[in-house]
PDB file of C-alpha atoms in Angstrom:
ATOM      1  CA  UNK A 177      20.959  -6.078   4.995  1.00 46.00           C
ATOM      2  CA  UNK A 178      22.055  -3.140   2.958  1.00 40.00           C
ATOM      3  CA  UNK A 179      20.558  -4.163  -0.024  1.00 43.00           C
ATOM      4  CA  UNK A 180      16.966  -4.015   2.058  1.00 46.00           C
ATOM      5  CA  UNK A 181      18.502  -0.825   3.900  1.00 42.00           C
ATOM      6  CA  UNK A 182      18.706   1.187   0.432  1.00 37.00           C
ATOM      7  CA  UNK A 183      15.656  -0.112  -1.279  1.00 45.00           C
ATOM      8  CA  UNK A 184      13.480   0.669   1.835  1.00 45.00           C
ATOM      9  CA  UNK A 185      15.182   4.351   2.028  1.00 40.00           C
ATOM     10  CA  UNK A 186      14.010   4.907  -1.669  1.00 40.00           C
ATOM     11  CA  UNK A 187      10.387   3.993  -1.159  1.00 40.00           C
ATOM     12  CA  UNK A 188       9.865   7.044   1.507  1.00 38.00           C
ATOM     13  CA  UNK A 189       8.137   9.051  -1.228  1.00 35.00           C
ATOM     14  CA  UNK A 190       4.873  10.063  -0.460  1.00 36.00           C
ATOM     15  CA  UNK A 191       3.545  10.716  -3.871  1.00 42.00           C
ATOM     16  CA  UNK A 192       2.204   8.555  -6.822  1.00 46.00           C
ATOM     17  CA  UNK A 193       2.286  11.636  -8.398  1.00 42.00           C
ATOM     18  CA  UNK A 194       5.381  13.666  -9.228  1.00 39.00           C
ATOM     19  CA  UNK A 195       3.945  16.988  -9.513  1.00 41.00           C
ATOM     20  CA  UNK A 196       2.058  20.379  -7.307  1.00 37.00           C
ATOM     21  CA  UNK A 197      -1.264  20.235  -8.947  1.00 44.00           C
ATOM     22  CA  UNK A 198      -4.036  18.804  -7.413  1.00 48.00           C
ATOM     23  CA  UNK A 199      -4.964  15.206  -8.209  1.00 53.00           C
ATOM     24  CA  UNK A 200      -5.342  13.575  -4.429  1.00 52.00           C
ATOM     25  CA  UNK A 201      -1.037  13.991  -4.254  1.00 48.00           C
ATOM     26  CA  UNK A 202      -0.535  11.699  -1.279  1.00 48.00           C
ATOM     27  CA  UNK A 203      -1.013  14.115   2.000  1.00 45.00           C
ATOM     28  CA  UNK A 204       2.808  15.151   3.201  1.00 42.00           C
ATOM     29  CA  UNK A 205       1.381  17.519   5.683  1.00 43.00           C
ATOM     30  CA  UNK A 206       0.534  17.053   9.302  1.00 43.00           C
ATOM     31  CA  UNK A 207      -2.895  16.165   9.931  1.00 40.00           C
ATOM     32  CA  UNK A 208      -5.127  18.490  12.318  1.00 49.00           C
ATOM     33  CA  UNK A 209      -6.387  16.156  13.606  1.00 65.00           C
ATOM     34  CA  UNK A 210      -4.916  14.287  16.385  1.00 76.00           C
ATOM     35  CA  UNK A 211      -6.020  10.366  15.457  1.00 86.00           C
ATOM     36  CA  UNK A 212      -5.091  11.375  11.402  1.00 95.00           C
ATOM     37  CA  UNK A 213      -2.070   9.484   9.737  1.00 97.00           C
ATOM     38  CA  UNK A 214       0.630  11.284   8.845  1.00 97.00           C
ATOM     39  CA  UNK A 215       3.346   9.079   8.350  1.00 98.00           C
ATOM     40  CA  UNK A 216       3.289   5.250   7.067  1.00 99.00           C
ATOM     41  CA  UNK A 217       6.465   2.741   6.541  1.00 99.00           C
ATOM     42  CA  UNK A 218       6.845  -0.144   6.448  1.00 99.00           C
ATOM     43  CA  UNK A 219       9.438  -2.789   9.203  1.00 99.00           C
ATOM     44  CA  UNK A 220      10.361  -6.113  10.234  1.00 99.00           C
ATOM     45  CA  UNK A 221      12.505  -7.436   6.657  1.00 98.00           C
ATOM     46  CA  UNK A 222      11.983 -10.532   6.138  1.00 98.00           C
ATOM     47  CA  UNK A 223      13.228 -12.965   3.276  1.00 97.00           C
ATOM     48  CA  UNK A 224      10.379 -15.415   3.665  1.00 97.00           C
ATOM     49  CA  UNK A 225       8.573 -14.952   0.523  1.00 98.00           C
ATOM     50  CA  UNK A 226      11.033 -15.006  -2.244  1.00 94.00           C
ATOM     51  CA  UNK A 227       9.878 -13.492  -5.437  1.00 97.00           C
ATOM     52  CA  UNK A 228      12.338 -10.785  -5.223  1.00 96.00           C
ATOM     53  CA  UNK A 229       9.997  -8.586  -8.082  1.00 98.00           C
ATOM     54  CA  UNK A 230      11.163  -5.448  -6.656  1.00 98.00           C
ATOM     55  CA  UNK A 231      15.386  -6.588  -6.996  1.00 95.00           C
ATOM     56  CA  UNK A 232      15.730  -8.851  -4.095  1.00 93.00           C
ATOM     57  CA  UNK A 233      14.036 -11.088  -1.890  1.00 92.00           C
ATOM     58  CA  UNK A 234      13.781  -8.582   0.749  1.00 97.00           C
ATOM     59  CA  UNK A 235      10.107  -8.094   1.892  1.00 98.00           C
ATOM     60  CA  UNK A 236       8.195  -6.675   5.062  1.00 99.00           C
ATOM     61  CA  UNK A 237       6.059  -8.086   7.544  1.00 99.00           C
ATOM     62  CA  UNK A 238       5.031  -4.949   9.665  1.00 99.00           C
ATOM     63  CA  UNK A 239       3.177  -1.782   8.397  1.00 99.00           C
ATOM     64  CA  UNK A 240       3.904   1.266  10.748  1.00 99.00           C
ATOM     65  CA  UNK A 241       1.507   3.803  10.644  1.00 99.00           C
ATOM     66  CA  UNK A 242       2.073   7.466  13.351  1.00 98.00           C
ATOM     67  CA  UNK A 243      -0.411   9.402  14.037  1.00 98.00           C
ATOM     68  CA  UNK A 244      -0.631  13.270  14.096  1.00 96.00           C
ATOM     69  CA  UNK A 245      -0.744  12.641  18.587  1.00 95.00           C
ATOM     70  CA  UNK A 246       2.645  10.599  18.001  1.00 96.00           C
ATOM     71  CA  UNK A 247       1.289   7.481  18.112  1.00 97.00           C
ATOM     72  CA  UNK A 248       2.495   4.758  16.771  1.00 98.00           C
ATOM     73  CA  UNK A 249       0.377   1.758  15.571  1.00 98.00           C
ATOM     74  CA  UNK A 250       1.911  -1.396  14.332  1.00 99.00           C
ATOM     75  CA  UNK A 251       0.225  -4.109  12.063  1.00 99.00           C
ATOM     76  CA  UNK A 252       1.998  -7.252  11.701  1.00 99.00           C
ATOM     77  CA  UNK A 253       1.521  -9.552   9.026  1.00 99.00           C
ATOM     78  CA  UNK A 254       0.634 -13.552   9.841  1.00 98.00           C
ATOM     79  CA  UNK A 255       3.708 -15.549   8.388  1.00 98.00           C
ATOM     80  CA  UNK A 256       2.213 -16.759   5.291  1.00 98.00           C
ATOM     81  CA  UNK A 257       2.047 -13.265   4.455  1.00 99.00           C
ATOM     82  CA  UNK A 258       4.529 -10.227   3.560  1.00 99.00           C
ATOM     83  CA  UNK A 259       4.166  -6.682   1.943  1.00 99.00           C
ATOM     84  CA  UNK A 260       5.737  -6.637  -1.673  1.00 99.00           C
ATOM     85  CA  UNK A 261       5.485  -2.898  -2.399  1.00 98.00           C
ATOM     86  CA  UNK A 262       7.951  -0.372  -2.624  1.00 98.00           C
ATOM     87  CA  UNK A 263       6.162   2.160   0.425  1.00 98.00           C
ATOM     88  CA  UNK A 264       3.082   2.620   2.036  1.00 99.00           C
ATOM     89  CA  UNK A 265       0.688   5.486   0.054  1.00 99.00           C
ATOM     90  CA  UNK A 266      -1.294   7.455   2.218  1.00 98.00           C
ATOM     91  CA  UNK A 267      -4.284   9.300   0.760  1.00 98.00           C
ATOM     92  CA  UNK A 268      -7.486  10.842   1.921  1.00 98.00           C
ATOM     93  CA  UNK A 269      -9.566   8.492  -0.121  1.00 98.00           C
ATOM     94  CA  UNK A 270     -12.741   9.914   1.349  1.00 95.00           C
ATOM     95  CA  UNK A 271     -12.529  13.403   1.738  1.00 93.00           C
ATOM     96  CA  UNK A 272     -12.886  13.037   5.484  1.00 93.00           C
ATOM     97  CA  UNK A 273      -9.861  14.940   6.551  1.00 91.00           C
ATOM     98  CA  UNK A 274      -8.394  11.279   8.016  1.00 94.00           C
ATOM     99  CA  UNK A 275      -6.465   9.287   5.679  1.00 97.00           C
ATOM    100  CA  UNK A 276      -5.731   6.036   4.257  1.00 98.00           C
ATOM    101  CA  UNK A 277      -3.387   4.256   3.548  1.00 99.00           C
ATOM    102  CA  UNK A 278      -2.864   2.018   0.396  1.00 99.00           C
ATOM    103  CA  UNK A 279      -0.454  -1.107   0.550  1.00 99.00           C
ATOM    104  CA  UNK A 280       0.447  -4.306  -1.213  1.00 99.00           C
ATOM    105  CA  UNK A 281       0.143  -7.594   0.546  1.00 99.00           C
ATOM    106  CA  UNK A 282       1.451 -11.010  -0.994  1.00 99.00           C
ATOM    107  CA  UNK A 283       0.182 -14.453   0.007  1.00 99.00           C
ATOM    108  CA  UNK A 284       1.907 -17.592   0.261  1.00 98.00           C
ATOM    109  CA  UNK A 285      -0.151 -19.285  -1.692  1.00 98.00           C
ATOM    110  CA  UNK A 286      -2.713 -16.616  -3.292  1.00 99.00           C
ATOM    111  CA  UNK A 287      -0.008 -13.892  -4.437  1.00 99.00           C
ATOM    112  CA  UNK A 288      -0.979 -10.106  -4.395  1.00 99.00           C
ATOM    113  CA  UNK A 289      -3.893  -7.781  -3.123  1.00 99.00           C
ATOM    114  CA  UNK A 290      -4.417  -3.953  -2.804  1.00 99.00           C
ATOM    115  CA  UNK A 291      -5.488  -3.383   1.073  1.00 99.00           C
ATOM    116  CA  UNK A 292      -6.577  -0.160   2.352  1.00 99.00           C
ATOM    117  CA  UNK A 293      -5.825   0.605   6.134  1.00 99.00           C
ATOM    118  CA  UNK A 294      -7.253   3.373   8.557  1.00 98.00           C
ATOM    119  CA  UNK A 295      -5.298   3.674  12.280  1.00 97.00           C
ATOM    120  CA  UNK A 296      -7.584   1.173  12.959  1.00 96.00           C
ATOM    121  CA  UNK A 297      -6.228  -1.606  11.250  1.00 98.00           C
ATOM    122  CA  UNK A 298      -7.610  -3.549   7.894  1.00 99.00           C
ATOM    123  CA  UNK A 299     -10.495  -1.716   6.053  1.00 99.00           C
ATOM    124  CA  UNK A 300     -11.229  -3.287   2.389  1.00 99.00           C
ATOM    125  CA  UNK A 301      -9.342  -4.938   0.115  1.00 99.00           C
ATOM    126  CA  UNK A 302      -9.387  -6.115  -3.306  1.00 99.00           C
ATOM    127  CA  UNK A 303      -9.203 -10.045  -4.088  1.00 99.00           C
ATOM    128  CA  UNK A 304      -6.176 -12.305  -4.197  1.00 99.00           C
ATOM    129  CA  UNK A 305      -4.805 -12.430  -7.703  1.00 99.00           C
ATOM    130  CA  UNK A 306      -4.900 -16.292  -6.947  1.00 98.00           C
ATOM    131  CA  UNK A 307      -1.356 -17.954  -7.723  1.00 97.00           C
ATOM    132  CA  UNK A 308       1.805 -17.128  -5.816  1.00 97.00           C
ATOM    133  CA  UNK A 309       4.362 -14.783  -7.069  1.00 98.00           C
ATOM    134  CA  UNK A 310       1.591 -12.737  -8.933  1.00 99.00           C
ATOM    135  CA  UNK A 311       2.017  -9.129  -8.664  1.00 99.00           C
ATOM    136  CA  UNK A 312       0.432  -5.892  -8.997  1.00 99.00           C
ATOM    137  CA  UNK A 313       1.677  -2.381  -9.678  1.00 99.00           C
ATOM    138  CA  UNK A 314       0.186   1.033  -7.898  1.00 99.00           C
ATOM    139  CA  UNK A 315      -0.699   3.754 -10.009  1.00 98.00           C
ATOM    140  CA  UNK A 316      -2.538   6.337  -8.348  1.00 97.00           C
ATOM    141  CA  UNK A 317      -5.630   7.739  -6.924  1.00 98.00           C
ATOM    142  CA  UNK A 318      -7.903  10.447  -7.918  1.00 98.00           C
ATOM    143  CA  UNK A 319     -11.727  10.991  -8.935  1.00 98.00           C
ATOM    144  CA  UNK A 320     -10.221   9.509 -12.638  1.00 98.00           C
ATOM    145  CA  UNK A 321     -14.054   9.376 -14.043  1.00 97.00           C
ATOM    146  CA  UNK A 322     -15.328  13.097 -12.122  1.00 96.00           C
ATOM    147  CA  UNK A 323     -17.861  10.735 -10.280  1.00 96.00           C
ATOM    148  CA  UNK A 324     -17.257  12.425  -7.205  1.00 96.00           C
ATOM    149  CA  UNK A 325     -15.684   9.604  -5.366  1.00 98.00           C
ATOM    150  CA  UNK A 326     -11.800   8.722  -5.730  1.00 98.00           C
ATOM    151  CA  UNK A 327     -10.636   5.442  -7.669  1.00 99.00           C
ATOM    152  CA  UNK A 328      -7.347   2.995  -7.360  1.00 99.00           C
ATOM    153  CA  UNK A 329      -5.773   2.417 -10.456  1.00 99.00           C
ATOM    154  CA  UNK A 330      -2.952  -0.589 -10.777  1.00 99.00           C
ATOM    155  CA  UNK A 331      -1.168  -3.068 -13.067  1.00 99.00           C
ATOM    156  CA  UNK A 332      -2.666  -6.143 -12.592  1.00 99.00           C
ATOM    157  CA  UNK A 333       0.896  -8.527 -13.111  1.00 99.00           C
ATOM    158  CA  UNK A 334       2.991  -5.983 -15.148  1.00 99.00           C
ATOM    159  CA  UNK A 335       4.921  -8.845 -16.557  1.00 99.00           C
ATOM    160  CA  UNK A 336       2.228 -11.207 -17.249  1.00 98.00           C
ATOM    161  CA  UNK A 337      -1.649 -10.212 -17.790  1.00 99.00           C
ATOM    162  CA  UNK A 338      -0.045  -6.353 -18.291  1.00 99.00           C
ATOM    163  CA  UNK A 339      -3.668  -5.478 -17.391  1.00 99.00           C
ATOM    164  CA  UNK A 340      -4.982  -1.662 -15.930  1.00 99.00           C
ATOM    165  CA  UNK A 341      -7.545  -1.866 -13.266  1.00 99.00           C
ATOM    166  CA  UNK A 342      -9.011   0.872 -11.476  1.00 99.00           C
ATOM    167  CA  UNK A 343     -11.004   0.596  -8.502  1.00 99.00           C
ATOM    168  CA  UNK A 344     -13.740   2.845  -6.786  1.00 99.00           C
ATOM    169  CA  UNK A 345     -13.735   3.659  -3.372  1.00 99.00           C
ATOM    170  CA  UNK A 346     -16.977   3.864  -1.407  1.00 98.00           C
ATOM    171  CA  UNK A 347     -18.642   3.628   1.599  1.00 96.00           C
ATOM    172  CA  UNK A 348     -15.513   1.543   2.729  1.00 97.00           C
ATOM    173  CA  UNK A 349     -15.469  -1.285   0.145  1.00 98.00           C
ATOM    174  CA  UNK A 350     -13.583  -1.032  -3.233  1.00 99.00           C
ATOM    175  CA  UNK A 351     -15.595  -2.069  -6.385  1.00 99.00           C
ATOM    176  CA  UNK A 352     -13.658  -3.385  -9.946  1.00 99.00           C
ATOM    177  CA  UNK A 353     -15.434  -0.324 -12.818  1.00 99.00           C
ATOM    178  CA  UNK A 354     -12.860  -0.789 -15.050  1.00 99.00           C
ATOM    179  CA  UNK A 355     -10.034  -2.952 -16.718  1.00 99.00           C
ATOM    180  CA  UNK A 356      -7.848  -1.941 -19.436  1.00 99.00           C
ATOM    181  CA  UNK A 357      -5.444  -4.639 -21.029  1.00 99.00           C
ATOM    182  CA  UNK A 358      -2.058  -3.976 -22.875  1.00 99.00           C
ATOM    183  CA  UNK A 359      -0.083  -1.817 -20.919  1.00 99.00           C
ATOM    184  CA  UNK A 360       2.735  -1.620 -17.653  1.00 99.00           C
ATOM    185  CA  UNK A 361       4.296   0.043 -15.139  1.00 99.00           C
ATOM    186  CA  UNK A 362       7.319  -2.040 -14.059  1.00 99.00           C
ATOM    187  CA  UNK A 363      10.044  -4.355 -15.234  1.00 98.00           C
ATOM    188  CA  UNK A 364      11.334  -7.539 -12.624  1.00 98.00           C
ATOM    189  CA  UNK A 365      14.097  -5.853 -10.992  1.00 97.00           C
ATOM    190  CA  UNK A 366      12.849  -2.635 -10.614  1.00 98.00           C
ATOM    191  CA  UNK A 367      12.960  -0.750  -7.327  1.00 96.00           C
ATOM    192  CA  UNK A 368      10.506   1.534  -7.871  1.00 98.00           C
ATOM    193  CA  UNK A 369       7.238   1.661 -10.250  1.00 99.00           C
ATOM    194  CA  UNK A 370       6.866   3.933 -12.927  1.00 98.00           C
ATOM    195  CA  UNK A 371       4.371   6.642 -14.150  1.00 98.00           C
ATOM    196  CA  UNK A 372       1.239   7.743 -11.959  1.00 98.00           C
ATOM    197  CA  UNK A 373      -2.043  10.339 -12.304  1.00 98.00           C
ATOM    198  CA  UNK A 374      -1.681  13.859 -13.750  1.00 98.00           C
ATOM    199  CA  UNK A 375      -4.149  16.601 -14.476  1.00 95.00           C
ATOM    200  CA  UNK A 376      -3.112  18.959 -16.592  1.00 93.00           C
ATOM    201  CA  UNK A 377      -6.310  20.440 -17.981  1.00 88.00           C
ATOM    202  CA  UNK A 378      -8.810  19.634 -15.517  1.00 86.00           C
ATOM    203  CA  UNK A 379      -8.790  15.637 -16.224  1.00 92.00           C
ATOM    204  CA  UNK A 380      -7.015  13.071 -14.667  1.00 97.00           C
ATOM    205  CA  UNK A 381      -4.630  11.145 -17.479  1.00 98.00           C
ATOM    206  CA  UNK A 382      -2.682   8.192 -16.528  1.00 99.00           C
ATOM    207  CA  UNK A 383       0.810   7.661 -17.455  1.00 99.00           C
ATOM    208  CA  UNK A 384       1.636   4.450 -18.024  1.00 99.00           C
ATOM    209  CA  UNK A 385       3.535   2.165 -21.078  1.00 99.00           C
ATOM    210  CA  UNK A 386       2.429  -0.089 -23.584  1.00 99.00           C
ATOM    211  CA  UNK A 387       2.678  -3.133 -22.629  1.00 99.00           C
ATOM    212  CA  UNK A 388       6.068  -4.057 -24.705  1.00 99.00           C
ATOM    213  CA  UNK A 389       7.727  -0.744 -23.496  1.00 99.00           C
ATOM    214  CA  UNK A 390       7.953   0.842 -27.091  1.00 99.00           C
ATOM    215  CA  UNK A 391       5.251   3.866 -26.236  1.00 99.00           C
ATOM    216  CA  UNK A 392       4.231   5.832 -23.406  1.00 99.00           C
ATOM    217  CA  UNK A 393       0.805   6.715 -23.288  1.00 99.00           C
ATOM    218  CA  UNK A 394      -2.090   8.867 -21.030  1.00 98.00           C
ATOM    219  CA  UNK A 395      -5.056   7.225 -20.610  1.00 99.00           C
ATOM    220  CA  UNK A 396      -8.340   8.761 -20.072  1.00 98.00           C
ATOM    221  CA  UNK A 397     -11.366   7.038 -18.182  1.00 98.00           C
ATOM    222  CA  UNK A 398     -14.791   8.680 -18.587  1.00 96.00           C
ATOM    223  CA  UNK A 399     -18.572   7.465 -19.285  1.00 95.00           C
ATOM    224  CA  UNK A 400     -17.218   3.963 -19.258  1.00 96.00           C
ATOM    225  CA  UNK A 401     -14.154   4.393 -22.136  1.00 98.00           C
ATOM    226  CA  UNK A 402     -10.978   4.546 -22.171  1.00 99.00           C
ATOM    227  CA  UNK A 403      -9.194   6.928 -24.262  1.00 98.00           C
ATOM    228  CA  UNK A 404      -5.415   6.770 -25.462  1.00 98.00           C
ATOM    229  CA  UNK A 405      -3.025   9.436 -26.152  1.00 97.00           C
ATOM    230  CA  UNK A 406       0.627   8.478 -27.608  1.00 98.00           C
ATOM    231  CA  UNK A 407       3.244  11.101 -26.085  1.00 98.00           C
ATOM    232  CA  UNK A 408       6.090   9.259 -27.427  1.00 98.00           C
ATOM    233  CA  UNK A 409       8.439   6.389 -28.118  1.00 98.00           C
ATOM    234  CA  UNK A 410      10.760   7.472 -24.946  1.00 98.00           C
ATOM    235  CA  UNK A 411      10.163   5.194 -21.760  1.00 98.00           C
ATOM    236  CA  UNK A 412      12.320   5.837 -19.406  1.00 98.00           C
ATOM    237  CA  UNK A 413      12.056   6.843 -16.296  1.00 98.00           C
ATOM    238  CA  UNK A 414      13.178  10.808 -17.294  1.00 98.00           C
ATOM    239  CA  UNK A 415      10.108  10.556 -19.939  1.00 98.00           C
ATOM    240  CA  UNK A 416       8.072   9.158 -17.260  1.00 98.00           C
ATOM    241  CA  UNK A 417       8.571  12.342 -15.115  1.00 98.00           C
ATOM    242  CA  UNK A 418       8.378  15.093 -17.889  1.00 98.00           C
ATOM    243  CA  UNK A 419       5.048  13.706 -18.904  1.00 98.00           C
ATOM    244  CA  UNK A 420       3.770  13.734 -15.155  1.00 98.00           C
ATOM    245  CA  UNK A 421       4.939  17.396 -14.819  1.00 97.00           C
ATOM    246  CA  UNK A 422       2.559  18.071 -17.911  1.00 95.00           C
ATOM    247  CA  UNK A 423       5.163  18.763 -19.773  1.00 88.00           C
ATOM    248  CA  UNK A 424       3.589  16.565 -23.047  1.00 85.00           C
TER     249      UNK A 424
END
């Protein structure tokens, strides 16, 4: 179990986005109020659905979610299903002053899905990719188009379809306004995902690489395009984090 033990250690960070300015970093404060998340993780390893994408075939079947009262709420899983993610996000994805929390959950049969939760349970979630041991990659969150409400970007199957997606969150449902093929976030093996949101000068940029590793890139969504900015041929993980810091 050390393998799990270490792997679950290194996905306590709180942040898609390594950095102190202001693009919806994932709340690490305590919550005023006293039903308001302030802590997610996730329990209960389990080795039943063995795709080992993230380095072994470790997975979870609980989600544990505390509340700023010290509650303590507990979702469990059914057994055809685990979550294949490397830590719970949690993010005020509606400005309410209660967050959310973003997770990956992998089917049996249907492989992965984004699902939001509130310290309720289940709130909205985006569809099955549809085949088992098909995977997505979180990016971040932000307001990435300055329509006023936040959006969800991942890598639909960083391996495969190498896809962007980014998905709006309203009114408790999560609507598809965007897809961008030809770029990644993560190799098979990988413990953790790379690149996230920045804003460095007042727009949110996504870091992410093409889709062959050879370039990483920020990508712009507004008025329905996509715009691409080469920073460089350096991908790794030290690249990843200078250009998140603004530093390119």
């Amino acid at each position: 179990m050390k393998a799990w033990a270490r792997r679950l250690l290194a996905r306590r960070l709180l942040c898609f986005v390594r950095r102190a300015l202001p693009v919806l970093c994932f709340l690490q404060g305590v919550a005023e109020a006293s039903e308001a998340i302030v802590s997610a993780d996730y329990a209960g390893p389990t080795q039943r659905y063995a795709h080992a994408v993230l380095g072994d075939g470790v997975e979870h079947e609980t989600l544990v979610i505390t509340l700023a009262n010290g509650d303590i709420r507990r979702f469990k899983l059914p057994v055809t299903s685990v979550f294949e993610d490397t830590h719970p996000r949690i993010v005020d994805l509606d400005a309410d002053g209660s967050p959310e929390v973003i997770v990956v959950e992998s089917d049996q049969s249907s492989g992965a899905r984004l699902v939001i939760y509130d310290a309720s349970g289940f709130v909205t979630a985006t569809p099955y990719i549809g085949t088992r041991f098909r995977w997505l990659a979180p990016l971040g969150a932000a307001d990435i188009d300055g329509d006023g409400y936040v959006e969800i970007a991942y890598v639909d199957r960083p391996h495969l379809a190498k896809t962007l997606r980014i998905w709006r969150y309203q009114s408790r449902q999560l609507s598809e306004i965007a897809s961008l093929g030809g770029v990644t976030n993560h190799r098979i093996g990988e413990r953790d995902i790379a690149g996230g949101i920045r804003q460095c000068d007042g727009f949110p940029e996504m870091i992410l690489a093409r889709a062959d590793w050879a370039e990483l890139q920020a990508i712009r969504y507004s008025d329905g395009l996509f715009e691409t900015r080469r920073l460089g041929t350096d991908t790794s993980r030290g690249a990843f984090a200078s250009a998140l810091s603004c530093a390119n």
